[in-house]
Coordinates of C-alpha atoms and ligand atoms in Angstrom, one line a residue:
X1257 CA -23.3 3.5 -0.2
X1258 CA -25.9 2.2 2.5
X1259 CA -25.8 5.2 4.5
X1260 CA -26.8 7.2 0.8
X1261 CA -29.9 4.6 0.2
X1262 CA -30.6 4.6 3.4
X1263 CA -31.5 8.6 3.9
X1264 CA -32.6 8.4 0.4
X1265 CA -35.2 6.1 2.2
X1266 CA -34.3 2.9 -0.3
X1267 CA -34.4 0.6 1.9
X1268 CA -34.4 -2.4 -1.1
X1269 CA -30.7 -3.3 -1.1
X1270 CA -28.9 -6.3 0.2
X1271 CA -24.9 -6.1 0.8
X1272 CA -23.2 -9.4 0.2
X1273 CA -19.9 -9.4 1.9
X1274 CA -17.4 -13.1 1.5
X1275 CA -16.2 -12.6 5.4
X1276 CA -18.0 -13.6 8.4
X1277 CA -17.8 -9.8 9.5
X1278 CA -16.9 -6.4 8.2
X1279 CA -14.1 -4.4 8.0
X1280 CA -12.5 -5.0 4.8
X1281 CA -8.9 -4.1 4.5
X1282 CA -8.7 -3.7 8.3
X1283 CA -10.3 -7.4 8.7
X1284 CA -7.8 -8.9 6.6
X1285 CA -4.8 -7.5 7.8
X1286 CA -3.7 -8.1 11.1
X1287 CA -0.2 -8.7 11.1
X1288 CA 2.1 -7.0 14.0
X1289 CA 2.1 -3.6 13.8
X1290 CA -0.4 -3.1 11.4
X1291 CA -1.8 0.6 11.5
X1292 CA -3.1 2.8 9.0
X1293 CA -0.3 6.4 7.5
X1294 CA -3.2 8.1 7.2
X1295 CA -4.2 10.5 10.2
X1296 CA -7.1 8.6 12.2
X1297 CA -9.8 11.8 12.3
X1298 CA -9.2 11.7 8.5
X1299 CA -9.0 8.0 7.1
X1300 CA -12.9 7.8 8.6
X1301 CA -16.4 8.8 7.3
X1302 CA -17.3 11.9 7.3
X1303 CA -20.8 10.8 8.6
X1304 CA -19.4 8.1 11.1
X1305 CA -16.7 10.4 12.9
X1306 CA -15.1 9.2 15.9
X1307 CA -13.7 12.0 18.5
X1308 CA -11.8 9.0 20.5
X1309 CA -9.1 8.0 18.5
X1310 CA -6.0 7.2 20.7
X1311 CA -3.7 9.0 18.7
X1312 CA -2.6 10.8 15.4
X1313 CA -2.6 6.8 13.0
X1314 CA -4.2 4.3 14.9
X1315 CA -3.1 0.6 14.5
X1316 CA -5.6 -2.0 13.1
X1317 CA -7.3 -3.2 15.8
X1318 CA -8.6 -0.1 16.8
X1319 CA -9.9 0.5 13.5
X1320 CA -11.3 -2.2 13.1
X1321 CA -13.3 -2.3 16.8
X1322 CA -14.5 0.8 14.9
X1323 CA -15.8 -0.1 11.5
X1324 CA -17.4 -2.9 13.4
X1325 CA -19.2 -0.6 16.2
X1326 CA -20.1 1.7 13.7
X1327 CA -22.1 0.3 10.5
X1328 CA -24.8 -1.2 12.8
X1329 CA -26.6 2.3 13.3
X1330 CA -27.1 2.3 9.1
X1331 CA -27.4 -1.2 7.7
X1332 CA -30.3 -3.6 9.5
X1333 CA -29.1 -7.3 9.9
X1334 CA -31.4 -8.7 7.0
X1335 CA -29.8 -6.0 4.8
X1336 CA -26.3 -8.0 4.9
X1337 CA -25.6 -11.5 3.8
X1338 CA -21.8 -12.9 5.3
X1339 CA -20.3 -15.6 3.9
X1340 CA -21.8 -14.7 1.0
X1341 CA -18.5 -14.8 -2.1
X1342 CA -19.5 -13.3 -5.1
X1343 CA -18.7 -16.1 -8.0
X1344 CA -20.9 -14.5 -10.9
X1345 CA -22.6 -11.6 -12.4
X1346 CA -24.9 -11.7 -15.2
X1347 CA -26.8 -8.8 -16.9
X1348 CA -30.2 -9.5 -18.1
X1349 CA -31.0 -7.0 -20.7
X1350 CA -34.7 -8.1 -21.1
X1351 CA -35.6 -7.5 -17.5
X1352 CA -32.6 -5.0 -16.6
X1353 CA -31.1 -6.3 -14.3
X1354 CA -28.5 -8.4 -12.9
X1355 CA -28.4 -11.8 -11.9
X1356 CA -25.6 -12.3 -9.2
X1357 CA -24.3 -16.3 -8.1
X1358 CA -22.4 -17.0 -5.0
X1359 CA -19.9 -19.6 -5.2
X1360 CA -22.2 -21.7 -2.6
X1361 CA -24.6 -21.3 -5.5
X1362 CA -27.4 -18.9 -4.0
X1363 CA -28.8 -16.3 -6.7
X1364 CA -30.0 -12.7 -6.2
X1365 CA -31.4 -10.7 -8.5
X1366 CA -30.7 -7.0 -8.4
X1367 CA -31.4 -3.8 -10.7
X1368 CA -28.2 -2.1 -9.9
X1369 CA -24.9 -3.6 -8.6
X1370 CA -22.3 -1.4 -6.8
X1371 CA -19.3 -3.0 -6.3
X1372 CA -17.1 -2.4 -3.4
X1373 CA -14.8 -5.1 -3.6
X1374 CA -11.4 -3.1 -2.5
X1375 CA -8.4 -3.4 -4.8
X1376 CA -5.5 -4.3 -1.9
X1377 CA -6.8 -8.4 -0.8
X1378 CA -5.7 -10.6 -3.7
X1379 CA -2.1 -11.6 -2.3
X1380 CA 0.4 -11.8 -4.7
X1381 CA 2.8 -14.8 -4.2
X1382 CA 5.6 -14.6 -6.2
X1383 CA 6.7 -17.6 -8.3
X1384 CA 10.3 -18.0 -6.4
X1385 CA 12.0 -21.2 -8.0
X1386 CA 11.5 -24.1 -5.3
X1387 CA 9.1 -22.0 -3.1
X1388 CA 6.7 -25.2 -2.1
X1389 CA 9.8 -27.0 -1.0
X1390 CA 10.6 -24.7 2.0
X1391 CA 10.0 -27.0 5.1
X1392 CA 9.4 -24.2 7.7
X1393 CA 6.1 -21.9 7.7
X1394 CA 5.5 -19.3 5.2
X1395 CA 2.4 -17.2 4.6
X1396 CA 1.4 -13.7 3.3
X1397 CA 1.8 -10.6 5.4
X1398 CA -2.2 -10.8 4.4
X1399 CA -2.9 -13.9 6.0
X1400 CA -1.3 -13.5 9.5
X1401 CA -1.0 -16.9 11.0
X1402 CA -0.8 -15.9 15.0
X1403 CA -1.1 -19.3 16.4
X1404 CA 2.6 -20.0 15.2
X1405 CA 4.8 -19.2 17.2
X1406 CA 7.7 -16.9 16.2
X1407 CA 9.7 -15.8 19.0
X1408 CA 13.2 -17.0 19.0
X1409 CA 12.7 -18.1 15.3
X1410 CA 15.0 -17.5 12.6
X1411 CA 12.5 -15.4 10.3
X1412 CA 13.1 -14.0 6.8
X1413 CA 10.8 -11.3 5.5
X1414 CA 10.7 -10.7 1.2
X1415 CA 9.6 -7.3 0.7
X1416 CA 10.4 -3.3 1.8
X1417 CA 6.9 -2.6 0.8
X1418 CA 4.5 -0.6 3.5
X1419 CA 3.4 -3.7 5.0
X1420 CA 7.0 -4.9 5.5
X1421 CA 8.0 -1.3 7.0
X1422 CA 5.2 -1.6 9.7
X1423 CA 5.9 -5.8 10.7
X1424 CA 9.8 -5.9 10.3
X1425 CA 10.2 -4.1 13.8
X1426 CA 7.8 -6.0 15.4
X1427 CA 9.1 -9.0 13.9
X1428 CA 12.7 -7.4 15.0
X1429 CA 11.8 -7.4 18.9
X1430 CA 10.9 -11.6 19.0
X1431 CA 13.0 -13.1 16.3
X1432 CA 16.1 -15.0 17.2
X1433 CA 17.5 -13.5 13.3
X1434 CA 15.4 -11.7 11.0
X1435 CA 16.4 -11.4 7.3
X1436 CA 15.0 -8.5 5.3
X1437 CA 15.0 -9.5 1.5
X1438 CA 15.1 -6.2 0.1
X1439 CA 14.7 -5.6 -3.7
X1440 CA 14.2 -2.6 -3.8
X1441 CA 14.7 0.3 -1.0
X1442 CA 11.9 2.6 -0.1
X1443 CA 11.8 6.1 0.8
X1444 CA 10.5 6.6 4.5
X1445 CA 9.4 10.0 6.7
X1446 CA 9.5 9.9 9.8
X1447 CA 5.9 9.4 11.7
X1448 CA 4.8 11.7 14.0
X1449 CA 3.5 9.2 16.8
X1450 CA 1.1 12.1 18.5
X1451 CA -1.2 10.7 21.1
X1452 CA -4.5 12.3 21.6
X1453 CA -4.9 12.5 25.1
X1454 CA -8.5 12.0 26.6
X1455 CA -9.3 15.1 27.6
X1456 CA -8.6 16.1 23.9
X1457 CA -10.7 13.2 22.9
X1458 CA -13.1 14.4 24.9
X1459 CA -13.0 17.7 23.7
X1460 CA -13.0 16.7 20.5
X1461 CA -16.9 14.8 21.3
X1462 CA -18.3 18.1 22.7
X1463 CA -17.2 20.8 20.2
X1464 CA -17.4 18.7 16.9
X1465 CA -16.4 21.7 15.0
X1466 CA -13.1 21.3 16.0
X1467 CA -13.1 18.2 15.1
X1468 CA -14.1 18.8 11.6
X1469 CA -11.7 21.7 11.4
X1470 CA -8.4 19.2 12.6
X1471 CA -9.9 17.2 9.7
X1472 CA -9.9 19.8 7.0
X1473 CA -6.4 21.3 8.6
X1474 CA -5.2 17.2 7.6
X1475 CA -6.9 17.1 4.0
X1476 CA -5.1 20.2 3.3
X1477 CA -1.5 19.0 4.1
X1478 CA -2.1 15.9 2.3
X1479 CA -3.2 17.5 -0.5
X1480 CA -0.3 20.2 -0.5
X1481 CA 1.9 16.5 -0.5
X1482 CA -0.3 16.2 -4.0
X1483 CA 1.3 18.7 -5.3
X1484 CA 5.1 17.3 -4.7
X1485 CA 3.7 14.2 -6.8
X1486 CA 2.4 15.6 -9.7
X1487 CA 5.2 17.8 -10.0
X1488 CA 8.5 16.2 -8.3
X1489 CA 11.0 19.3 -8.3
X1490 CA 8.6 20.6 -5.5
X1491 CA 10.0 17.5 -3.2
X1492 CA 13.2 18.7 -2.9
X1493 CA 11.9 19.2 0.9
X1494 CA 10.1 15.9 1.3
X1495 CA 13.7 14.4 0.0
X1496 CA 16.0 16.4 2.3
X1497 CA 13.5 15.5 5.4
X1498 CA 13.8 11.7 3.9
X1499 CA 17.2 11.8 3.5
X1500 CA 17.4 13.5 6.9
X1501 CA 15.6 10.8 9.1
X1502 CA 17.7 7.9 6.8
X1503 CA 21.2 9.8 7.9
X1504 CA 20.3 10.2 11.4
X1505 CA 18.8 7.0 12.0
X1506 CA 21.2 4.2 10.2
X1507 CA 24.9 5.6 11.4
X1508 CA 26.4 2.9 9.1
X1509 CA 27.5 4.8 5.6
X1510 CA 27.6 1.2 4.1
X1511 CA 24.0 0.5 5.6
X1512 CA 23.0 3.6 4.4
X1513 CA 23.6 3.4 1.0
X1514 CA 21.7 0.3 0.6
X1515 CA 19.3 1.8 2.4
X1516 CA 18.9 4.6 -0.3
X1517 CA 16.1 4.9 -3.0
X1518 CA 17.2 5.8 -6.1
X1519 CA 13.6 6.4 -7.8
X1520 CA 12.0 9.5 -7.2
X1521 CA 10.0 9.8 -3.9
X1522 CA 6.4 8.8 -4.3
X1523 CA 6.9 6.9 -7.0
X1524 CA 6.2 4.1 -4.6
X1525 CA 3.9 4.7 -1.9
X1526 CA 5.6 6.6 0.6
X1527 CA 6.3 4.6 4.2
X1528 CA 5.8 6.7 7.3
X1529 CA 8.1 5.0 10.1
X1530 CA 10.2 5.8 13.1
X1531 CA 11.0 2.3 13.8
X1532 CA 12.0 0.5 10.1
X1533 CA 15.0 2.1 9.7
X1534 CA 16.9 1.9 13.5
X1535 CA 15.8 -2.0 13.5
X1536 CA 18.9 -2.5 11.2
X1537 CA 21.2 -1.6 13.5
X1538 CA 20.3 -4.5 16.1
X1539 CA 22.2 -7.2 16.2
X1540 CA 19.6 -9.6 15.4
X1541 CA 18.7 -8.3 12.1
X1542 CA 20.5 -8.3 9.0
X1543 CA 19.6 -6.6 5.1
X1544 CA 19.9 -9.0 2.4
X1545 CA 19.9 -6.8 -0.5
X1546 CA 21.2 -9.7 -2.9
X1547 CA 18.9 -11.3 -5.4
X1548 CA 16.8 -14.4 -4.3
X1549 CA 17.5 -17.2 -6.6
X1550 CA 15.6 -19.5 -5.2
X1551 CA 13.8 -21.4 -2.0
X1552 CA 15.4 -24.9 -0.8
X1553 CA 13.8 -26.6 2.1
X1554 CA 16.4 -24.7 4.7
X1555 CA 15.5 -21.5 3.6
X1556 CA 16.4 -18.8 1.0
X1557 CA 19.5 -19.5 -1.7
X1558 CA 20.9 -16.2 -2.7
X1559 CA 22.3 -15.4 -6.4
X1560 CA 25.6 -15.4 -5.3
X1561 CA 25.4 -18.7 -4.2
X1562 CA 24.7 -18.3 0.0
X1563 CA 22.1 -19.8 1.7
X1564 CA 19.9 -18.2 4.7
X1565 CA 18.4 -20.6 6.9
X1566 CA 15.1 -19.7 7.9
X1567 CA 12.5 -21.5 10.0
X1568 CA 9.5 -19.1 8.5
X1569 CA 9.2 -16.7 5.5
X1570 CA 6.6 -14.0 5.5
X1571 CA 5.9 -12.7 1.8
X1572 CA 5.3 -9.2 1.8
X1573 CA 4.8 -8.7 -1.9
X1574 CA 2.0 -6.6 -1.9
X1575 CA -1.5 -7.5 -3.8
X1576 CA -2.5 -8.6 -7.7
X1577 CA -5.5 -5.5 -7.5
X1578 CA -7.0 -6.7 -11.2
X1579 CA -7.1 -10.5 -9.9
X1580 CA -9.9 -9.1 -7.9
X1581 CA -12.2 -8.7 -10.8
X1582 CA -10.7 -11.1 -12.6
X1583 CA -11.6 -14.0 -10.1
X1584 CA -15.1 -13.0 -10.6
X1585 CA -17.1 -13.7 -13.5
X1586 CA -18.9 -10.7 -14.9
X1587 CA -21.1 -11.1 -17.9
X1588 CA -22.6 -7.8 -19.2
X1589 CA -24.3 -6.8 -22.6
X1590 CA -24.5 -9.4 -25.4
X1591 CA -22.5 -11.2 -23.4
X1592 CA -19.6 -9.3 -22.9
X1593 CA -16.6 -10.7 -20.0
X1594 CA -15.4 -7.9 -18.1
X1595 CA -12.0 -9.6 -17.7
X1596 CA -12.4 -9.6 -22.0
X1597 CA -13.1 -5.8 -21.8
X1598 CA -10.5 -5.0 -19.3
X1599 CA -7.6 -7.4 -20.7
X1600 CA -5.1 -4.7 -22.3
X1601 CA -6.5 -2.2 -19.3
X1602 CA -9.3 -1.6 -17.1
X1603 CA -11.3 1.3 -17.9
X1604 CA -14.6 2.8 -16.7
X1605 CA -16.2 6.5 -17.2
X1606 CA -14.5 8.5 -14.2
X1607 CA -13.3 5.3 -12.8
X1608 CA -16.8 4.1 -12.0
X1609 CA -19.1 2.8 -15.7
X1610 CA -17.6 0.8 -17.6
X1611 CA -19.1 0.7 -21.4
X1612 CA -20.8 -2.5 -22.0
X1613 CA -21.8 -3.2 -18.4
X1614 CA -25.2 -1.3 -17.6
X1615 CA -26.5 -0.5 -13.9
X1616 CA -22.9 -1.7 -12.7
X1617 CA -21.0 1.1 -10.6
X1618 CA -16.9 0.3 -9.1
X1619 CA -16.4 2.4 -5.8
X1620 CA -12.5 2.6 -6.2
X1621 CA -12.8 1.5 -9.5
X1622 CA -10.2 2.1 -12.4
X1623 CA -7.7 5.1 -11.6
X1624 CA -9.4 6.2 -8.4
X1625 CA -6.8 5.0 -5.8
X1626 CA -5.0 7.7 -4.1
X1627 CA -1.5 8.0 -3.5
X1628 CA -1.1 10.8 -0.9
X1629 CA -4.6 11.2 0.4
X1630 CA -7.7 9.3 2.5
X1631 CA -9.1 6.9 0.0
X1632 CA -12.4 7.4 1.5
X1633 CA -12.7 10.8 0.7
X1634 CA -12.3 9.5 -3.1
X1635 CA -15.5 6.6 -1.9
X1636 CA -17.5 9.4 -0.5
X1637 CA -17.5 11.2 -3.8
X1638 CA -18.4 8.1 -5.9
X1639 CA -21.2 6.9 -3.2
X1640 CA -22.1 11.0 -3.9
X1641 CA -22.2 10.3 -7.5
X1642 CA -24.2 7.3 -8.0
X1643 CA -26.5 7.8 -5.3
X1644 CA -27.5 11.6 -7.5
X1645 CA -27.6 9.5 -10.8
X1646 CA -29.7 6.6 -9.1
X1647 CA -32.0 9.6 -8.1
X1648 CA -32.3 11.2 -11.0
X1649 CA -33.4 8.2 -12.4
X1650 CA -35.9 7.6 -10.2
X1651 CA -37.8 10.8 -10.9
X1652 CA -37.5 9.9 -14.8
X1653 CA -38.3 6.2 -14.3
X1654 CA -35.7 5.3 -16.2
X1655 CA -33.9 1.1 -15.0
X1656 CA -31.0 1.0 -17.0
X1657 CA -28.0 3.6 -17.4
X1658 CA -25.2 3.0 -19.2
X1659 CA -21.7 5.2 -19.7
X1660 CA -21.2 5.7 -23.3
X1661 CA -17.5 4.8 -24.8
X1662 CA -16.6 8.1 -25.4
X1663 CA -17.1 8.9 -21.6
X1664 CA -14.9 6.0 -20.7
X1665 CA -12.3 7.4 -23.4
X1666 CA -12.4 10.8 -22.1
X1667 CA -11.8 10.0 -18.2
X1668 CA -8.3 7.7 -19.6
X1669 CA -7.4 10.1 -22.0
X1670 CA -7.4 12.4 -18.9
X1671 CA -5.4 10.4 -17.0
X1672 CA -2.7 9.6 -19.2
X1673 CA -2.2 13.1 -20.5
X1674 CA -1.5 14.3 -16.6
X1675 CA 0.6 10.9 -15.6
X1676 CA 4.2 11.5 -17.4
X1677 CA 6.5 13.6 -15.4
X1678 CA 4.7 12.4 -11.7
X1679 CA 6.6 11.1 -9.5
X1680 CA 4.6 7.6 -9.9
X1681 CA 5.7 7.5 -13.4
X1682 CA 9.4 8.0 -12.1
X1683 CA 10.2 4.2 -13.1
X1684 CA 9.9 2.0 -10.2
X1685 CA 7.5 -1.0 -10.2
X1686 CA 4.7 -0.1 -8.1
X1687 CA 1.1 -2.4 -8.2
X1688 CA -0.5 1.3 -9.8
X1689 CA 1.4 0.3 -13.2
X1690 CA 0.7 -3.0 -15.1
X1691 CA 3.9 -4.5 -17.0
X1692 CA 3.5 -2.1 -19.5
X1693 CA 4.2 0.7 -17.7
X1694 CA 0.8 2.0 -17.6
X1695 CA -1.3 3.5 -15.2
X1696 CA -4.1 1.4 -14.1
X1697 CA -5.0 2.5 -10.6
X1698 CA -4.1 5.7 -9.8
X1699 CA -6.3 9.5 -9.7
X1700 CA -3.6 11.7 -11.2
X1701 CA -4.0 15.1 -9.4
X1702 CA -5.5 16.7 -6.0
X1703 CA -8.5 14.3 -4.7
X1704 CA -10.9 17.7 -4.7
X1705 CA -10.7 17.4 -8.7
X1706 CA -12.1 14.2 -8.7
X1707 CA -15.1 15.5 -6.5
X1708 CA -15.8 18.5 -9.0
X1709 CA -15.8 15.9 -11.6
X1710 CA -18.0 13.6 -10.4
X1711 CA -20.4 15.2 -8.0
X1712 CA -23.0 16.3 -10.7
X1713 CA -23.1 13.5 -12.8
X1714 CA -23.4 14.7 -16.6
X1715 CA -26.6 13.0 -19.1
X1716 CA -24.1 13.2 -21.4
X1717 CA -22.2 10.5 -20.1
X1718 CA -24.6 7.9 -20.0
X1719 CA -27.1 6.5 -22.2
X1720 CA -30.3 5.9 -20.3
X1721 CA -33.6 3.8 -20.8
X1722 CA -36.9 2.5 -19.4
X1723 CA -37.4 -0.7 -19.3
X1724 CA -41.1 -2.5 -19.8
X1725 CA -40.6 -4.5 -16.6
X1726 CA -40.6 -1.3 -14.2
X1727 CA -39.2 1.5 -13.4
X1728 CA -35.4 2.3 -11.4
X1729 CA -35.9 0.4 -8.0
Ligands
NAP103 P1 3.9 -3.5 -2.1 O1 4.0 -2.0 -1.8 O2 3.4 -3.8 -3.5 O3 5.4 -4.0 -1.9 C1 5.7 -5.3 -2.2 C2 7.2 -5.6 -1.9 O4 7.5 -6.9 -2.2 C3 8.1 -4.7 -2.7 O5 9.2 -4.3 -1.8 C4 8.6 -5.6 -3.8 O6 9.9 -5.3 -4.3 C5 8.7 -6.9 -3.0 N1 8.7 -8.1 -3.9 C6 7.6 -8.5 -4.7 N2 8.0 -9.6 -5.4 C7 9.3 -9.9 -5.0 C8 10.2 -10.9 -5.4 N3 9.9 -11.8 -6.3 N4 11.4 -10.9 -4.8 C9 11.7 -9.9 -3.9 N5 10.9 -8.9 -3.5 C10 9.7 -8.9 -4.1 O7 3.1 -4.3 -1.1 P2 2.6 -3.9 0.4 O8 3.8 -3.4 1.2 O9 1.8 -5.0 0.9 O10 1.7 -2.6 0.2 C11 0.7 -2.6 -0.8 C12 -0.2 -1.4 -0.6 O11 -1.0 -1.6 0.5 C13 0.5 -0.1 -0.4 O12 1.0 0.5 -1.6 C14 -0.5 0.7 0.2 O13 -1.4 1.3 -0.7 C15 -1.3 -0.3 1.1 N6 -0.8 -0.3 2.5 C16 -1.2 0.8 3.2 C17 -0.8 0.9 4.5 C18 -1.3 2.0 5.3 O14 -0.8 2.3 6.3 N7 -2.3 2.8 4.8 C19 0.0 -0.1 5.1 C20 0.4 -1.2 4.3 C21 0.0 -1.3 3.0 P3 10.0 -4.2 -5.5 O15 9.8 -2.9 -4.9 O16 11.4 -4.4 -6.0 O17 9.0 -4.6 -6.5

């Protein structure tokens, strides 16, 4: 969004950001082997490539050494205020604008707010009978503690989520006994681990077009893997591969079976791994796949009635996305909560206006997650969207926009005609579905539809106005 205002020449905007640096996801998650299943030259903006990634998906800290080289070029340091933890948002419909509070109680005052607040950083903790009584460490895959120590450690892990997949092997190589509380099995590919060797990389630098091309060559295989989500009898060959890699990596038939999904793939997010599965087979790990009744101060009592005696428990049971919003106070027309206007579901015109809420934009807002493809690609259209309408504006000299219901109604209505018979609404829990069952987070078709939508914004799905204060700024 920056990098838009910025060659648009606005040079009037301020980024408030809670942490002391950037990075977002890739700042907050550091646990071992964090990396990203999404191909390097692809998860990256298009206007902030980088030719030298070491290899095909890069682990965190690599990313992260990137997103902080790279914003400096496009954001000036009096543009960004750190430490700065959004507590409150208040439209002011006499002066159009918004009035925003941190929760160290420092104001700004803005005409337009664009929030890019990430759904995945909200841990959710489940509510385990007895769970504050454990005497050994515990935290959130989230909240990596690295100054304990946890080699030799009897270590139980609650989860088979992505995270999980990527930080039981690691885990697996320093634990005395690991315990992996599995609820629920996950479907995993196998990885292909390419390294990009430097003269590639360097290669890559010099001809950029090659570059770009290996980029669109990776869209266009995610996006065929689109097409085995909105239509699962296309996966038969995304099941044999999975149930492929599971045969010839766990030898055990018992293992196995446990090991099997029984939801179709997808439904979940799909875990790429080469080292998950083959991690049961060592001696000092074992699958718990009986129900968790409750946590005693030795470690984990099972519903039949064992206990596992555990010195630390890593949770990693995924994110609360809507606590994000909710956590913040946002106060738009006539007084209006967005927590109030998003209780039974959030909603917002193509997943970025909500009704009620003028001059406020979501980047991943409502239903714009993706499933099978780079999530920035879905940002880059939004940031393509609002910086057009922002513009438009501008030349009218018009300050306050605001989507009309029936736009909001139109972009759900959308999305829950094309969701039944996906793979994600194949019955599994999954943090795109609220209790419910419905779905609150995710685009439902190939990520190029979403562009076509959104890239000429439509008058028709606003309502607009001047304001006697000033023009758009
Ligand atoms: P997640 O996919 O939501 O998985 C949470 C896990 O915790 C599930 O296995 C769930 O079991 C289990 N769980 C939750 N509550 C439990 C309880 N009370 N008892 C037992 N098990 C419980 O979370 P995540 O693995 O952190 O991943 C979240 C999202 O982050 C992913 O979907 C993905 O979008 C993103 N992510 C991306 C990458 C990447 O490489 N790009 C890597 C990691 C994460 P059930 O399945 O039975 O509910």
């Amino acid at each position: 969004m920056a990098n838009a205002l910025q060659r648009r020449g606005i040079e009037r905007y301020r980024i408030v950001e809670k942490a002391a640096t950037v990075g977002g996801t890739w700042r907050e998650n550091t646990y071992p082997g964090a990396a990203c299943d999404v191909p390097s030259h692809l998860y990256s903006l298009s206007f902030a490539p980088n030719a030298f990634w070491s290899c095909l998906f890069v682990g965190q800290p690599e990313i992260q050494a990137h997103l902080q080289s790279s914003w400096a070029p496009w954001i000036k340091r009096n543009q960004i205020s750190f430490e700065w933890t959004l507590a409150s948002l208040r439209w002011d419909d006499a002066a159009h604008c918004w009035i925003a509070r941190s929760s160290k109680g420092d104001q700004l005052r803005s005409r337009f707010v664009v929030s890019a607040l990430g759904g995945l950083h909200v841990p959710s903790l489940p509510d385990i009978p007895g769970h504050q009584r454990f005497n050994g460490v515990s935290w959130h895959s989230a909240k990596w503690q690295h100054a304990q120590p946890l080699s030799g450690k009897r270590i139980g892990v609650i989860g088979t989520g992505t995270s999980a997949i990527q930080l039981v092997p690691e885990l697996a190589k320093l634990a005395g006994m690991l315990t992996v509380f599995q609820r629920t099995p996950v479907w995993v590919l196998p990885r292909p681990d390419l390294r990009i060797p430097e003269w590639m990389q360097r290669l890559l630098a010099r001809l950029p077009l090659i570059r770009l091309a290996l980029r669109g060559v990776l869209y266009l295989m995610l996006e065929v893997l689109s097409l085995t989500l909105l239509k699962p009898w296309t996966a038969f060959w995304a099941r044999a591969n999975a149930r492929f890699h599971l045969w010839r990596q766990v030898r055990d038939p018992a293992l196995r079976a446990r090991l099997r999904p029984d939801y179709p793939l997808g439904c979940k997010r799909i875990a790429l791994s080469n080292e998950y599965l083959p991690s049961f087979a060592r001696e000092n790990v074992h699958l718990e796949s009986s129900a968790i009744s409750a946590i005693e101060e030795s470690g984990v009592r099972l519903a039949d009635g064992r206990l596992v005696e555990l010195d630390a428990l890593i949770y990693a049971t995924g994110f609360r996305p809507m606590d994000v919003i909710a956590n913040i106070c946002i106060t738009g027309q006539s007084g209006r909560e967005l927590s109030d206007a998003w209780r039974e579901r959030p909603r917002a015109a193509l997943g970025m206006a909500a009704h009620g809420f003028p001059n406020l934009f979501f980047l991943l807002g409502p239903n714009t997650a993706l499933g099978h493809n780079s999530v920035l690609y879905m940002i880059e259209s939004q940031v393509l969207h609002i910086d057009r309408l922002l513009e438009r504006m501008r030349q009218r000299g018009q300050s306050r926009v605001e989507a009309t219901q029936a736009a909001e109604q139109k972009f759900i209505d959308r999305i829950d005609r094309a969701f039944p018979g996906t793979a994600w609404a194949g019955g599994c829990n999954s943090w795109y579905i609220d209790a419910t069952g419905q779905n609150i987070a995710l685009w439902v078709g190939p990520s190029w539809r979403y562009r076509r939508l959104v890239r000429h914004p439509r008058d028709s799905d606003y309502r607009f106005d001047c304001s006697s204060t000033g023009t758009a700024a």
